[in-house]
Structure formats: structure tokens, C-alpha cells
Amino acid sequence: MVRRAMSTRIAAGFVLAATLLLAGCGSSDTNSTAASTTAKAGQTTTKSGDSKPAAVTVDVTDMKFSPADVTVKVGETVTWKFKDSVPHTVQGIGDKAMGINSPIFDKGAWSYTFFAPGTYRYLCSLHPQMRGTVTVE
């Protein structure tokens, strides 16, 4: 009897844990579109097309960010367009730029909206010699 009660409690615990995990998978994000998915606050990943206009576009081609250094206003978006024959990322450098973290792309686009003024340094984590800076005023 004690063994059966213990088994029932364990099973109930697993059911509760699974229910909580599944409930956390839903989203109430109203900013996503069919062409884009919001990865984190401020980040948008797109394989085709942009969900919102970028204040600045950075081309990722020929093993470089072009232009490497850009300036935007608070609340504006930078979009990196990947058009190279090898894959790249956009990875923030330092504590301030921790949220800047794109997936690996060789084609497509990835955007980040900057909500705080400052200087944000970034690089391609696959090719660390590829570097850039976003200045937010």
C-alpha cells in the first residue's frame, strides 16, 4: 500500500512537471510574423524578408561586415544581411552586448533592436577577425 502511494505521487509529480513545461512553450508575442520569429527581446531572425524596416543594414559578405561601424538612435533596428559563401554569426562582445547573439547564417537576415544608448561591439564567432560596432545615441 505504501509502495503504491509513493508510485502514485511520483507519477503525479511527473505529470505536473510535464504540464508546466508544456505550458511554458506557448507565446503571447504579437510582434512575430510568418517570415520571422522573435528569438529574444530585441532580436529577430529572418530567413526571407524583414518583419520591420531597419534603421541600418549591414551586409555580411566577402568575410566582412559592411559597413563595420554604424550609428542608430535608441529604439532603432540594425539588420545584418548574410550573403556569403560561408556561414557567419553576429555575437556581442562584453557585458553590454550580451543579448546580441544571432544563429549561424550563410543566407538570410537577422535583426536586433537597440533600446539603450552606448557602444556595442560585435564579431563573427566563427571568424573572430570579422568585427564591428553599433553606436546607439
PDB file of C-alpha atoms in Angstrom:
ATOM      1  CA  MET A   1       0.000   0.000   0.000  1.00  0.00           C
ATOM      2  CA  VAL A   2       2.795   2.429   0.908  1.00  0.00           C
ATOM      3  CA  ARG A   3       4.663   1.492  -2.277  1.00  0.00           C
ATOM      4  CA  ARG A   4       1.568   2.167  -4.434  1.00  0.00           C
ATOM      5  CA  ALA A   5       1.006   5.588  -2.780  1.00  0.00           C
ATOM      6  CA  MET A   6       4.642   6.505  -3.404  1.00  0.00           C
ATOM      7  CA  SER A   7       4.395   5.438  -7.058  1.00  0.00           C
ATOM      8  CA  THR A   8       1.217   7.485  -7.478  1.00  0.00           C
ATOM      9  CA  ARG A   9       2.916  10.585  -6.006  1.00  0.00           C
ATOM     10  CA  ILE A  10       5.924  10.173  -8.285  1.00  0.00           C
ATOM     11  CA  ALA A  11       3.699   9.740 -11.342  1.00  0.00           C
ATOM     12  CA  ALA A  12       1.655  12.805 -10.354  1.00  0.00           C
ATOM     13  CA  GLY A  13       4.874  14.776  -9.967  1.00  0.00           C
ATOM     14  CA  PHE A  14       5.985  13.813 -13.481  1.00  0.00           C
ATOM     15  CA  VAL A  15       2.591  14.774 -14.917  1.00  0.00           C
ATOM     16  CA  LEU A  16       2.711  18.138 -13.139  1.00  0.00           C
ATOM     17  CA  ALA A  17       6.260  18.817 -14.336  1.00  0.00           C
ATOM     18  CA  ALA A  18       5.364  17.896 -17.928  1.00  0.00           C
ATOM     19  CA  THR A  19       2.280  20.137 -17.794  1.00  0.00           C
ATOM     20  CA  LEU A  20       4.314  23.084 -16.524  1.00  0.00           C
ATOM     21  CA  LEU A  21       6.954  22.571 -19.207  1.00  0.00           C
ATOM     22  CA  LEU A  22       4.362  22.424 -21.962  1.00  0.00           C
ATOM     23  CA  ALA A  23       2.555  25.497 -20.642  1.00  0.00           C
ATOM     24  CA  GLY A  24       5.829  27.445 -20.843  1.00  0.00           C
ATOM     25  CA  CYS A  25       6.158  26.655 -24.548  1.00  0.00           C
ATOM     26  CA  GLY A  26       3.292  28.942 -25.579  1.00  0.00           C
ATOM     27  CA  SER A  27       3.827  32.546 -26.636  1.00  0.00           C
ATOM     28  CA  SER A  28       1.791  35.689 -26.488  1.00  0.00           C
ATOM     29  CA  ASP A  29       4.235  37.574 -28.760  1.00  0.00           C
ATOM     30  CA  THR A  30       2.165  39.706 -31.105  1.00  0.00           C
ATOM     31  CA  ASN A  31       5.193  41.069 -32.985  1.00  0.00           C
ATOM     32  CA  SER A  32       6.094  37.883 -34.847  1.00  0.00           C
ATOM     33  CA  THR A  33       5.198  37.311 -38.481  1.00  0.00           C
ATOM     34  CA  ALA A  34       5.248  34.279 -40.746  1.00  0.00           C
ATOM     35  CA  ALA A  35       8.647  35.311 -42.124  1.00  0.00           C
ATOM     36  CA  SER A  36      10.260  35.952 -38.743  1.00  0.00           C
ATOM     37  CA  THR A  37      10.484  34.566 -35.266  1.00  0.00           C
ATOM     38  CA  THR A  38      11.471  36.508 -32.180  1.00  0.00           C
ATOM     39  CA  ALA A  39      14.456  34.809 -30.571  1.00  0.00           C
ATOM     40  CA  LYS A  40      14.779  37.078 -27.505  1.00  0.00           C
ATOM     41  CA  ALA A  41      13.748  40.564 -26.562  1.00  0.00           C
ATOM     42  CA  GLY A  42      15.237  42.774 -29.222  1.00  0.00           C
ATOM     43  CA  GLN A  43      16.224  40.005 -31.655  1.00  0.00           C
ATOM     44  CA  THR A  44      14.528  38.890 -34.822  1.00  0.00           C
ATOM     45  CA  THR A  45      15.683  36.091 -37.080  1.00  0.00           C
ATOM     46  CA  THR A  46      14.505  36.021 -40.668  1.00  0.00           C
ATOM     47  CA  LYS A  47      15.236  33.587 -43.459  1.00  0.00           C
ATOM     48  CA  SER A  48      13.413  35.612 -46.091  1.00  0.00           C
ATOM     49  CA  GLY A  49      12.220  39.173 -45.872  1.00  0.00           C
ATOM     50  CA  ASP A  50      12.266  41.546 -42.943  1.00  0.00           C
ATOM     51  CA  SER A  51       9.440  41.940 -40.466  1.00  0.00           C
ATOM     52  CA  LYS A  52      10.172  45.622 -39.862  1.00  0.00           C
ATOM     53  CA  PRO A  53      12.297  48.199 -41.639  1.00  0.00           C
ATOM     54  CA  ALA A  54      15.846  48.506 -40.399  1.00  0.00           C
ATOM     55  CA  ALA A  55      17.354  51.842 -39.483  1.00  0.00           C
ATOM     56  CA  VAL A  56      20.655  50.457 -40.768  1.00  0.00           C
ATOM     57  CA  THR A  57      21.536  47.394 -42.823  1.00  0.00           C
ATOM     58  CA  VAL A  58      24.931  45.690 -42.543  1.00  0.00           C
ATOM     59  CA  ASP A  59      25.893  43.371 -45.392  1.00  0.00           C
ATOM     60  CA  VAL A  60      27.764  40.217 -44.372  1.00  0.00           C
ATOM     61  CA  THR A  61      29.709  39.215 -47.463  1.00  0.00           C
ATOM     62  CA  ASP A  62      33.304  38.553 -48.538  1.00  0.00           C
ATOM     63  CA  MET A  63      34.273  37.714 -44.942  1.00  0.00           C
ATOM     64  CA  LYS A  64      33.410  41.189 -43.586  1.00  0.00           C
ATOM     65  CA  PHE A  65      30.673  43.338 -42.107  1.00  0.00           C
ATOM     66  CA  SER A  66      29.947  46.275 -44.383  1.00  0.00           C
ATOM     67  CA  PRO A  67      29.777  48.883 -43.019  1.00  0.00           C
ATOM     68  CA  ALA A  68      31.528  47.568 -39.928  1.00  0.00           C
ATOM     69  CA  ASP A  69      30.696  50.600 -37.777  1.00  0.00           C
ATOM     70  CA  VAL A  70      27.168  52.042 -37.722  1.00  0.00           C
ATOM     71  CA  THR A  71      25.210  54.579 -35.665  1.00  0.00           C
ATOM     72  CA  VAL A  72      21.496  54.371 -34.778  1.00  0.00           C
ATOM     73  CA  LYS A  73      19.098  56.071 -32.375  1.00  0.00           C
ATOM     74  CA  VAL A  74      17.599  54.367 -29.299  1.00  0.00           C
ATOM     75  CA  GLY A  75      14.759  52.082 -30.414  1.00  0.00           C
ATOM     76  CA  GLU A  76      16.095  51.613 -33.943  1.00  0.00           C
ATOM     77  CA  THR A  77      16.944  48.294 -35.540  1.00  0.00           C
ATOM     78  CA  VAL A  78      20.101  47.043 -37.234  1.00  0.00           C
ATOM     79  CA  THR A  79      19.668  44.228 -39.749  1.00  0.00           C
ATOM     80  CA  TRP A  80      22.571  42.051 -40.832  1.00  0.00           C
ATOM     81  CA  LYS A  81      22.010  40.531 -44.296  1.00  0.00           C
ATOM     82  CA  PHE A  82      24.009  37.367 -44.868  1.00  0.00           C
ATOM     83  CA  LYS A  83      25.117  36.872 -48.484  1.00  0.00           C
ATOM     84  CA  ASP A  84      28.372  34.923 -48.235  1.00  0.00           C
ATOM     85  CA  SER A  85      29.509  31.505 -49.376  1.00  0.00           C
ATOM     86  CA  VAL A  86      30.465  30.583 -45.794  1.00  0.00           C
ATOM     87  CA  PRO A  87      28.389  30.760 -42.590  1.00  0.00           C
ATOM     88  CA  HIS A  88      28.643  33.652 -40.096  1.00  0.00           C
ATOM     89  CA  THR A  89      27.168  34.906 -36.827  1.00  0.00           C
ATOM     90  CA  VAL A  90      26.720  38.227 -35.059  1.00  0.00           C
ATOM     91  CA  GLN A  91      27.975  37.858 -31.478  1.00  0.00           C
ATOM     92  CA  GLY A  92      28.152  40.709 -28.952  1.00  0.00           C
ATOM     93  CA  ILE A  93      31.436  41.351 -27.153  1.00  0.00           C
ATOM     94  CA  GLY A  94      31.339  42.261 -23.456  1.00  0.00           C
ATOM     95  CA  ASP A  95      28.615  42.503 -20.847  1.00  0.00           C
ATOM     96  CA  LYS A  96      26.711  45.351 -22.501  1.00  0.00           C
ATOM     97  CA  ALA A  97      26.357  43.418 -25.789  1.00  0.00           C
ATOM     98  CA  MET A  98      25.421  40.037 -24.258  1.00  0.00           C
ATOM     99  CA  GLY A  99      21.976  39.969 -25.933  1.00  0.00           C
ATOM    100  CA  ILE A 100      23.429  40.262 -29.414  1.00  0.00           C
ATOM    101  CA  ASN A 101      23.648  36.615 -30.405  1.00  0.00           C
ATOM    102  CA  SER A 102      22.469  35.505 -33.846  1.00  0.00           C
ATOM    103  CA  PRO A 103      22.175  31.958 -35.101  1.00  0.00           C
ATOM    104  CA  ILE A 104      24.619  30.763 -37.770  1.00  0.00           C
ATOM    105  CA  PHE A 105      23.671  32.060 -41.236  1.00  0.00           C
ATOM    106  CA  ASP A 106      25.049  31.892 -44.759  1.00  0.00           C
ATOM    107  CA  LYS A 107      21.887  33.357 -46.335  1.00  0.00           C
ATOM    108  CA  GLY A 108      19.055  35.358 -44.800  1.00  0.00           C
ATOM    109  CA  ALA A 109      18.884  38.208 -42.323  1.00  0.00           C
ATOM    110  CA  TRP A 110      18.960  38.799 -38.576  1.00  0.00           C
ATOM    111  CA  SER A 111      17.912  41.983 -36.777  1.00  0.00           C
ATOM    112  CA  TYR A 112      18.464  43.468 -33.357  1.00  0.00           C
ATOM    113  CA  THR A 113      16.672  46.484 -31.879  1.00  0.00           C
ATOM    114  CA  PHE A 114      18.771  48.621 -29.537  1.00  0.00           C
ATOM    115  CA  PHE A 115      16.899  50.044 -26.539  1.00  0.00           C
ATOM    116  CA  ALA A 116      19.776  51.635 -24.569  1.00  0.00           C
ATOM    117  CA  PRO A 117      22.384  54.183 -25.649  1.00  0.00           C
ATOM    118  CA  GLY A 118      26.009  53.113 -25.774  1.00  0.00           C
ATOM    119  CA  THR A 119      28.632  51.420 -27.893  1.00  0.00           C
ATOM    120  CA  TYR A 120      28.077  47.759 -28.724  1.00  0.00           C
ATOM    121  CA  ARG A 121      30.993  45.781 -30.148  1.00  0.00           C
ATOM    122  CA  TYR A 122      30.369  42.550 -32.051  1.00  0.00           C
ATOM    123  CA  LEU A 123      32.157  39.892 -34.071  1.00  0.00           C
ATOM    124  CA  CYS A 124      31.518  36.734 -36.053  1.00  0.00           C
ATOM    125  CA  SER A 125      32.074  33.894 -33.594  1.00  0.00           C
ATOM    126  CA  LEU A 126      33.183  31.640 -36.475  1.00  0.00           C
ATOM    127  CA  HIS A 127      35.625  34.232 -37.877  1.00  0.00           C
ATOM    128  CA  PRO A 128      36.748  36.433 -34.930  1.00  0.00           C
ATOM    129  CA  GLN A 129      38.706  38.746 -37.223  1.00  0.00           C
ATOM    130  CA  MET A 130      35.330  39.973 -38.535  1.00  0.00           C
ATOM    131  CA  ARG A 131      34.370  42.791 -36.140  1.00  0.00           C
ATOM    132  CA  GLY A 132      32.034  45.756 -35.995  1.00  0.00           C
ATOM    133  CA  THR A 133      30.499  48.356 -33.711  1.00  0.00           C
ATOM    134  CA  VAL A 134      26.994  49.734 -33.270  1.00  0.00           C
ATOM    135  CA  THR A 135      26.827  53.150 -31.594  1.00  0.00           C
ATOM    136  CA  VAL A 136      23.403  53.929 -30.147  1.00  0.00           C
ATOM    137  CA  GLU A 137      22.631  57.591 -29.473  1.00  0.00           C
TER     138      GLU A 137
END
